[in-house]
């Protein structure tokens, strides 16, 4: 469908996410993903649903994998069956030679507060280091989401069950801080007292938080690359971040920001933020060395303040591991993020549908043997 009309729809949809914006399709085109903007319309021509679909061709075959990141953007709680949304989608995907489609819906099914997480850490001494977030009693359970999962399963969708949150394309467990309905003073008062002291310390020591431009990306990347090597994980190349900056900035001047924390002209911490109306995501971040320098805390506080100034309802710290073992390196992300208050949110996770069942099964077997 028309890009302009799709953008107007997604920019006002309650489930809007940067992964469903046209600019994300532009970036993924650099990674050899084809894309398409789809819309659901009433008989009167009113657009009531939308989806950015990414396509990846299978080598040697005229067949495609399809992926709808954090979507589709439909009325998941409509009074009519979900299949009314998906059957037209399947027909369209078959015409596009798709044999398998993956979605990770934007619905939250459970929440755990920072207080609940802290109390859960104390239980480790009693129950052992294998305890994980899903073992804790949630603060909130959205029962309607369970009915949606049952409906998807009844249609033939299969949930991709993985050992941990970070083992999927998009994390299933994310950390979110709600900003709406609060003053900045109230938000700050809900931070852990140690986090508050570190922010004050960073200010007292003269840490300077700057918003950079594309010219600052090499410095940002140097810290990102250094952190990845320390943690023995892979990271994107600098050109990826440059292309991301170009694609997202073209759509909106405020879509992407790079934050840098300096002390005496030395870069100590950095982060990349992506925003759409109402929400900001803390997408990539790194710090100098393994020390717990207060610059990273002040940097986040500045990012939260900027999101609040834009009247965002949510600041999203992105993914966390589900481990509650403080000796596990994956726990560090949860430890850092939970100090800012907020909640761990469990989304519905990844779901796959076999548009062409036999080819889907054969491809699935091939991937499991790799």
Tab-separated table of C-alpha atoms in Angstrom:
chain	number	residue	atom	x	y	z
A	1	UNK	CA	0.000	0.000	0.000
A	2	UNK	CA	0.974	3.666	-0.220
A	3	UNK	CA	3.870	4.552	2.106
A	4	UNK	CA	2.400	7.915	3.088
A	5	UNK	CA	-0.965	6.430	4.059
A	6	UNK	CA	0.713	3.607	5.974
A	7	UNK	CA	2.908	6.081	7.880
A	8	UNK	CA	-0.134	8.150	8.863
A	9	UNK	CA	-1.762	4.987	10.233
A	10	UNK	CA	1.208	3.656	12.193
A	11	UNK	CA	2.082	7.073	13.634
A	12	UNK	CA	-1.258	7.189	15.457
A	13	UNK	CA	-1.773	3.505	16.271
A	14	UNK	CA	-1.688	2.575	19.999
A	15	UNK	CA	0.744	-0.307	19.271
A	16	UNK	CA	3.135	1.852	17.212
A	17	UNK	CA	6.727	0.708	17.454
A	18	UNK	CA	9.834	1.851	15.599
A	19	UNK	CA	10.091	-1.679	14.153
A	20	UNK	CA	6.833	-1.083	12.257
A	21	UNK	CA	7.755	2.289	10.742
A	22	UNK	CA	8.739	2.713	7.077
A	23	UNK	CA	12.201	3.932	8.105
A	24	UNK	CA	12.921	0.500	9.607
A	25	UNK	CA	12.066	-1.079	6.268
A	26	UNK	CA	14.557	1.310	4.637
A	27	UNK	CA	17.273	0.181	7.028
A	28	UNK	CA	16.518	-3.525	6.576
A	29	UNK	CA	16.699	-3.069	2.791
A	30	UNK	CA	20.420	-2.471	3.360
A	31	UNK	CA	20.516	-5.928	4.981
A	32	UNK	CA	18.922	-7.635	1.947
A	33	UNK	CA	15.400	-7.731	3.357
A	34	UNK	CA	12.579	-6.865	0.979
A	35	UNK	CA	9.545	-5.220	2.558
A	36	UNK	CA	5.905	-4.371	2.049
A	37	UNK	CA	3.331	-2.198	3.817
A	38	UNK	CA	0.025	-3.998	4.280
A	39	UNK	CA	-3.335	-2.649	5.402
A	40	UNK	CA	-6.650	-4.106	6.535
A	41	UNK	CA	-9.671	-2.146	5.343
A	42	UNK	CA	-13.402	-2.133	6.001
A	43	UNK	CA	-15.890	-2.324	3.133
A	44	UNK	CA	-16.149	1.460	3.374
A	45	UNK	CA	-12.401	1.784	2.754
A	46	UNK	CA	-11.385	2.722	6.306
A	47	UNK	CA	-7.961	1.399	7.316
A	48	UNK	CA	-8.266	-0.557	10.586
A	49	UNK	CA	-5.028	-2.566	10.666
A	50	UNK	CA	-1.505	-2.410	9.329
A	51	UNK	CA	1.771	-4.298	9.167
A	52	UNK	CA	5.293	-3.850	7.913
A	53	UNK	CA	6.244	-7.257	6.501
A	54	UNK	CA	9.917	-8.095	5.937
A	55	UNK	CA	10.783	-10.766	3.363
A	56	UNK	CA	13.968	-12.836	3.108
A	57	UNK	CA	14.455	-15.057	0.039
A	58	UNK	CA	15.633	-18.630	0.598
A	59	UNK	CA	18.803	-19.282	-1.492
A	60	UNK	CA	18.119	-21.429	-4.545
A	61	UNK	CA	14.326	-21.292	-4.213
A	62	UNK	CA	11.657	-18.828	-5.229
A	63	UNK	CA	10.316	-18.974	-1.675
A	64	UNK	CA	10.412	-16.478	1.155
A	65	UNK	CA	10.391	-16.195	4.916
A	66	UNK	CA	8.167	-13.380	6.184
A	67	UNK	CA	8.568	-11.523	9.473
A	68	UNK	CA	6.310	-8.930	11.125
A	69	UNK	CA	8.363	-7.434	13.993
A	70	UNK	CA	6.291	-6.350	17.011
A	71	UNK	CA	3.138	-6.638	14.985
A	72	UNK	CA	0.778	-6.766	13.281
A	73	UNK	CA	-1.007	-3.600	14.365
A	74	UNK	CA	-4.559	-4.836	14.592
A	75	UNK	CA	-7.336	-4.776	17.178
A	76	UNK	CA	-6.275	-7.890	19.062
A	77	UNK	CA	-9.287	-7.583	21.364
A	78	UNK	CA	-11.937	-7.218	18.662
A	79	UNK	CA	-15.235	-9.018	19.231
A	80	UNK	CA	-14.812	-11.093	16.051
A	81	UNK	CA	-12.342	-14.031	15.763
A	82	UNK	CA	-8.632	-13.401	15.163
A	83	UNK	CA	-8.736	-15.562	12.053
A	84	UNK	CA	-10.718	-12.753	10.396
A	85	UNK	CA	-7.479	-10.757	10.507
A	86	UNK	CA	-5.106	-13.547	9.586
A	87	UNK	CA	-6.856	-15.488	6.811
A	88	UNK	CA	-6.588	-12.559	4.362
A	89	UNK	CA	-2.939	-12.185	5.397
A	90	UNK	CA	-2.204	-15.856	4.670
A	91	UNK	CA	-3.824	-15.593	1.237
A	92	UNK	CA	-1.661	-12.603	0.416
A	93	UNK	CA	1.525	-14.243	1.682
A	94	UNK	CA	0.894	-17.326	-0.459
A	95	UNK	CA	0.723	-15.079	-3.489
A	96	UNK	CA	4.098	-13.682	-2.441
A	97	UNK	CA	5.560	-17.241	-2.332
A	98	UNK	CA	5.938	-17.171	1.456
A	99	UNK	CA	6.195	-20.581	3.123
A	100	UNK	CA	6.549	-19.407	6.748
A	101	UNK	CA	5.639	-16.240	8.635
A	102	UNK	CA	6.888	-15.090	12.045
A	103	UNK	CA	5.269	-12.526	14.324
A	104	UNK	CA	6.038	-11.256	17.817
A	105	UNK	CA	2.849	-9.468	18.891
A	106	UNK	CA	3.132	-6.245	20.934
A	107	UNK	CA	0.951	-7.514	23.781
A	108	UNK	CA	2.200	-7.717	27.379
A	109	UNK	CA	0.941	-10.753	29.262
A	110	UNK	CA	2.627	-10.304	32.687
A	111	UNK	CA	4.462	-7.659	34.724
A	112	UNK	CA	6.862	-7.800	37.660
A	113	UNK	CA	7.720	-4.595	39.520
A	114	UNK	CA	11.241	-3.639	40.545
A	115	UNK	CA	10.219	-4.313	44.164
A	116	UNK	CA	9.068	-7.834	43.282
A	117	UNK	CA	12.370	-8.489	41.498
A	118	UNK	CA	14.371	-7.276	44.507
A	119	UNK	CA	12.362	-9.514	46.838
A	120	UNK	CA	12.863	-12.400	44.412
A	121	UNK	CA	16.627	-12.004	44.638
A	122	UNK	CA	16.433	-12.641	48.367
A	123	UNK	CA	14.686	-15.966	47.707
A	124	UNK	CA	17.657	-17.273	45.744
A	125	UNK	CA	19.424	-18.160	48.980
A	126	UNK	CA	16.473	-20.394	49.822
A	127	UNK	CA	15.565	-21.847	46.429
A	128	UNK	CA	18.926	-21.896	44.661
A	129	UNK	CA	20.545	-20.006	41.779
A	130	UNK	CA	18.352	-21.482	39.028
A	131	UNK	CA	15.387	-19.315	39.956
A	132	UNK	CA	14.142	-17.095	37.102
A	133	UNK	CA	11.677	-14.238	36.725
A	134	UNK	CA	8.769	-16.495	35.578
A	135	UNK	CA	9.131	-18.368	38.901
A	136	UNK	CA	8.059	-15.221	40.763
A	137	UNK	CA	4.417	-14.275	41.296
A	138	UNK	CA	3.652	-11.442	38.821
A	139	UNK	CA	2.243	-8.129	39.977
A	140	UNK	CA	-0.115	-8.108	36.977
A	141	UNK	CA	-1.471	-10.857	34.717
A	142	UNK	CA	-3.407	-9.962	31.575
A	143	UNK	CA	-5.757	-12.919	31.207
A	144	UNK	CA	-7.133	-11.737	27.866
A	145	UNK	CA	-3.678	-12.278	26.330
A	146	UNK	CA	-3.817	-15.940	27.337
A	147	UNK	CA	-7.090	-16.282	25.397
A	148	UNK	CA	-5.396	-14.687	22.380
A	149	UNK	CA	-2.562	-17.209	22.622
A	150	UNK	CA	-5.075	-20.048	22.727
A	151	UNK	CA	-6.803	-18.639	19.659
A	152	UNK	CA	-3.499	-18.374	17.767
A	153	UNK	CA	-2.616	-21.957	18.704
A	154	UNK	CA	-6.042	-23.106	17.499
A	155	UNK	CA	-5.315	-21.538	14.101
A	156	UNK	CA	-2.045	-23.449	13.788
A	157	UNK	CA	0.451	-20.889	15.079
A	158	UNK	CA	3.360	-22.377	17.066
A	159	UNK	CA	5.087	-20.436	19.820
A	160	UNK	CA	8.875	-20.419	19.629
A	161	UNK	CA	9.770	-21.504	23.170
A	162	UNK	CA	13.376	-20.653	24.065
A	163	UNK	CA	15.533	-20.992	27.207
A	164	UNK	CA	15.836	-17.248	27.803
A	165	UNK	CA	14.367	-13.911	26.762
A	166	UNK	CA	17.347	-12.850	24.655
A	167	UNK	CA	17.300	-16.015	22.500
A	168	UNK	CA	14.632	-14.645	20.138
A	169	UNK	CA	14.858	-12.020	17.380
A	170	UNK	CA	13.221	-9.452	19.680
A	171	UNK	CA	13.479	-9.948	23.458
A	172	UNK	CA	10.406	-11.483	25.069
A	173	UNK	CA	11.115	-9.842	28.434
A	174	UNK	CA	11.699	-6.087	28.360
A	175	UNK	CA	12.174	-3.485	31.070
A	176	UNK	CA	9.843	-0.487	30.930
A	177	UNK	CA	9.466	2.664	32.968
A	178	UNK	CA	6.050	4.333	32.897
A	179	UNK	CA	6.318	8.138	32.733
A	180	UNK	CA	2.716	9.272	32.315
A	181	UNK	CA	0.811	10.507	35.341
A	182	UNK	CA	4.010	11.260	37.288
A	183	UNK	CA	6.186	14.287	37.883
A	184	UNK	CA	9.939	14.092	37.220
A	185	UNK	CA	10.545	14.369	40.966
A	186	UNK	CA	8.270	11.383	41.562
A	187	UNK	CA	10.021	9.351	38.861
A	188	UNK	CA	13.410	10.138	40.409
A	189	UNK	CA	12.143	9.353	43.927
A	190	UNK	CA	11.278	5.815	42.767
A	191	UNK	CA	14.878	5.096	41.744
A	192	UNK	CA	16.934	2.913	44.067
A	193	UNK	CA	18.712	5.142	46.620
A	194	UNK	CA	22.118	3.936	45.398
A	195	UNK	CA	21.154	4.932	41.837
A	196	UNK	CA	20.144	8.395	43.084
A	197	UNK	CA	23.514	8.819	44.807
A	198	UNK	CA	25.382	7.789	41.677
A	199	UNK	CA	23.488	10.376	39.628
A	200	UNK	CA	24.332	13.077	42.177
A	201	UNK	CA	27.947	11.878	42.209
A	202	UNK	CA	28.221	12.086	38.417
A	203	UNK	CA	26.834	15.636	38.455
A	204	UNK	CA	29.212	16.649	41.267
A	205	UNK	CA	32.188	15.162	39.409
A	206	UNK	CA	31.363	17.172	36.313
A	207	UNK	CA	30.169	14.436	33.960
A	208	UNK	CA	28.877	16.141	30.813
A	209	UNK	CA	26.007	14.556	28.855
A	210	UNK	CA	25.889	15.519	25.183
A	211	UNK	CA	23.560	14.685	22.314
A	212	UNK	CA	25.709	13.836	19.340
A	213	UNK	CA	25.270	13.820	15.581
A	214	UNK	CA	26.218	11.338	12.898
A	215	UNK	CA	29.803	12.646	13.191
A	216	UNK	CA	29.936	11.259	16.738
A	217	UNK	CA	29.035	7.713	15.695
A	218	UNK	CA	32.706	6.581	15.365
A	219	UNK	CA	33.254	7.458	19.056
A	220	UNK	CA	29.978	5.773	19.979
A	221	UNK	CA	30.967	2.699	17.985
A	222	UNK	CA	34.461	2.508	19.490
A	223	UNK	CA	32.913	2.068	22.946
A	224	UNK	CA	30.252	-0.338	21.627
A	225	UNK	CA	32.929	-2.467	19.932
A	226	UNK	CA	35.189	-2.422	22.997
A	227	UNK	CA	32.339	-3.578	25.251
A	228	UNK	CA	31.383	-6.355	22.819
A	229	UNK	CA	34.948	-7.675	22.802
A	230	UNK	CA	35.084	-7.613	26.592
A	231	UNK	CA	31.830	-9.568	26.796
A	232	UNK	CA	32.900	-11.847	23.902
A	233	UNK	CA	29.789	-11.120	21.856
A	234	UNK	CA	29.335	-9.932	18.287
A	235	UNK	CA	28.157	-6.463	17.395
A	236	UNK	CA	27.145	-4.611	14.250
A	237	UNK	CA	29.704	-2.764	12.137
A	238	UNK	CA	29.946	1.040	12.231
A	239	UNK	CA	28.357	1.262	8.782
A	240	UNK	CA	25.173	-0.321	10.169
A	241	UNK	CA	24.765	2.467	12.715
A	242	UNK	CA	25.518	5.096	10.075
A	243	UNK	CA	22.842	3.644	7.804
A	244	UNK	CA	20.439	3.470	10.746
A	245	UNK	CA	21.087	7.117	11.557
A	246	UNK	CA	20.494	8.145	7.926
A	247	UNK	CA	17.315	6.076	7.453
A	248	UNK	CA	15.626	7.070	10.701
A	249	UNK	CA	16.691	10.735	10.612
A	250	UNK	CA	15.232	11.099	7.128
A	251	UNK	CA	11.814	10.093	8.475
A	252	UNK	CA	11.954	12.406	11.498
A	253	UNK	CA	14.605	14.694	12.988
A	254	UNK	CA	13.808	13.334	16.440
A	255	UNK	CA	13.586	9.625	15.563
A	256	UNK	CA	17.141	8.727	16.633
A	257	UNK	CA	19.633	10.246	19.085
A	258	UNK	CA	23.111	9.308	20.202
A	259	UNK	CA	23.958	10.196	23.807
A	260	UNK	CA	27.526	10.544	25.065
A	261	UNK	CA	28.802	11.023	28.630
A	262	UNK	CA	32.183	12.738	28.986
A	263	UNK	CA	34.420	13.565	31.901
A	264	UNK	CA	37.500	15.665	31.218
A	265	UNK	CA	36.913	15.056	27.484
A	266	UNK	CA	37.044	11.276	27.986
A	267	UNK	CA	34.057	9.267	26.733
A	268	UNK	CA	32.808	7.110	29.603
A	269	UNK	CA	29.359	5.965	28.496
A	270	UNK	CA	27.148	6.095	25.415
A	271	UNK	CA	23.696	5.031	24.249
A	272	UNK	CA	21.474	5.137	21.182
A	273	UNK	CA	17.820	6.102	21.641
A	274	UNK	CA	14.976	5.663	19.142
A	275	UNK	CA	11.678	7.477	19.620
A	276	UNK	CA	8.189	7.478	18.165
A	277	UNK	CA	5.296	9.557	19.536
A	278	UNK	CA	4.757	8.403	23.117
A	279	UNK	CA	7.709	6.057	23.588
A	280	UNK	CA	11.517	5.991	23.641
A	281	UNK	CA	13.707	2.889	23.394
A	282	UNK	CA	17.214	2.558	24.837
A	283	UNK	CA	18.489	0.490	21.925
A	284	UNK	CA	22.302	0.181	22.184
A	285	UNK	CA	24.599	1.182	25.036
A	286	UNK	CA	28.151	0.735	26.290
A	287	UNK	CA	30.500	2.011	28.955
A	288	UNK	CA	34.228	2.416	29.391
A	289	UNK	CA	35.742	-0.689	31.014
A	290	UNK	CA	34.083	-2.901	33.599
A	291	UNK	CA	33.921	-0.337	36.403
A	292	UNK	CA	30.540	0.834	37.676
A	293	UNK	CA	31.147	4.507	36.882
A	294	UNK	CA	28.268	6.879	37.746
A	295	UNK	CA	28.335	8.359	34.210
A	296	UNK	CA	26.057	5.562	32.930
A	297	UNK	CA	23.456	6.414	35.580
A	298	UNK	CA	23.449	10.130	34.799
A	299	UNK	CA	23.261	9.328	31.075
A	300	UNK	CA	20.063	7.308	31.588
A	301	UNK	CA	18.563	9.986	33.788
A	302	UNK	CA	19.130	12.536	31.017
A	303	UNK	CA	17.524	10.186	28.467
A	304	UNK	CA	14.530	9.676	30.756
A	305	UNK	CA	14.206	13.438	31.256
A	306	UNK	CA	14.272	14.016	27.495
A	307	UNK	CA	11.586	11.352	26.970
A	308	UNK	CA	9.467	12.997	29.662
A	309	UNK	CA	9.908	16.410	28.012
A	310	UNK	CA	8.526	14.920	24.767
A	311	UNK	CA	5.490	13.738	26.769
A	312	UNK	CA	6.345	10.061	26.272
A	313	UNK	CA	4.254	7.651	28.301
A	314	UNK	CA	6.973	4.949	28.348
A	315	UNK	CA	10.748	4.714	28.479
A	316	UNK	CA	11.743	1.243	27.263
A	317	UNK	CA	15.108	-0.118	28.424
A	318	UNK	CA	14.657	-3.054	26.006
A	319	UNK	CA	15.555	-6.659	26.785
A	320	UNK	CA	16.609	-8.388	29.981
A	321	UNK	CA	17.562	-11.963	30.762
A	322	UNK	CA	15.184	-13.869	33.044
A	323	UNK	CA	17.962	-15.143	35.327
A	324	UNK	CA	17.901	-14.059	38.980
A	325	UNK	CA	21.346	-15.496	39.670
A	326	UNK	CA	23.522	-12.493	40.487
A	327	UNK	CA	26.621	-14.548	39.604
A	328	UNK	CA	25.383	-14.926	36.013
A	329	UNK	CA	26.821	-12.239	33.658
A	330	UNK	CA	23.386	-11.920	32.001
A	331	UNK	CA	21.988	-10.692	35.305
A	332	UNK	CA	23.903	-7.395	35.105
A	333	UNK	CA	21.413	-5.885	32.647
A	334	UNK	CA	18.478	-6.597	34.952
A	335	UNK	CA	20.381	-5.295	37.990
A	336	UNK	CA	21.180	-2.005	36.263
A	337	UNK	CA	17.755	-1.409	34.729
A	338	UNK	CA	15.692	-2.366	37.785
A	339	UNK	CA	17.410	0.339	39.827
A	340	UNK	CA	15.424	2.928	37.864
A	341	UNK	CA	12.064	1.617	39.083
A	342	UNK	CA	9.684	0.338	36.432
A	343	UNK	CA	8.613	-3.180	35.519
A	344	UNK	CA	9.758	-6.308	33.767
A	345	UNK	CA	7.172	-6.926	31.036
A	346	UNK	CA	6.714	-10.339	29.441
A	347	UNK	CA	5.419	-10.088	25.886
A	348	UNK	CA	3.748	-12.880	23.932
A	349	UNK	CA	7.006	-13.942	22.284
A	350	UNK	CA	7.612	-15.305	18.795
A	351	UNK	CA	4.965	-17.253	16.889
A	352	UNK	CA	5.430	-19.064	13.554
A	353	UNK	CA	2.790	-20.116	11.051
A	354	UNK	CA	3.385	-22.682	8.276
A	355	UNK	CA	1.886	-20.972	5.218
A	356	UNK	CA	3.176	-23.967	3.191
A	357	UNK	CA	3.349	-26.705	5.883
A	358	UNK	CA	5.716	-29.203	4.215
A	359	UNK	CA	8.284	-26.574	3.236
A	360	UNK	CA	8.003	-24.946	6.660
A	361	UNK	CA	8.665	-28.320	8.322
A	362	UNK	CA	11.642	-29.093	6.073
A	363	UNK	CA	13.187	-25.681	6.718
A	364	UNK	CA	12.606	-26.033	10.461
A	365	UNK	CA	14.381	-29.412	10.488
A	366	UNK	CA	17.279	-27.936	8.520
A	367	UNK	CA	17.687	-25.033	10.980
A	368	UNK	CA	17.623	-27.361	14.001
A	369	UNK	CA	20.446	-29.477	12.528
A	370	UNK	CA	22.706	-26.475	11.882
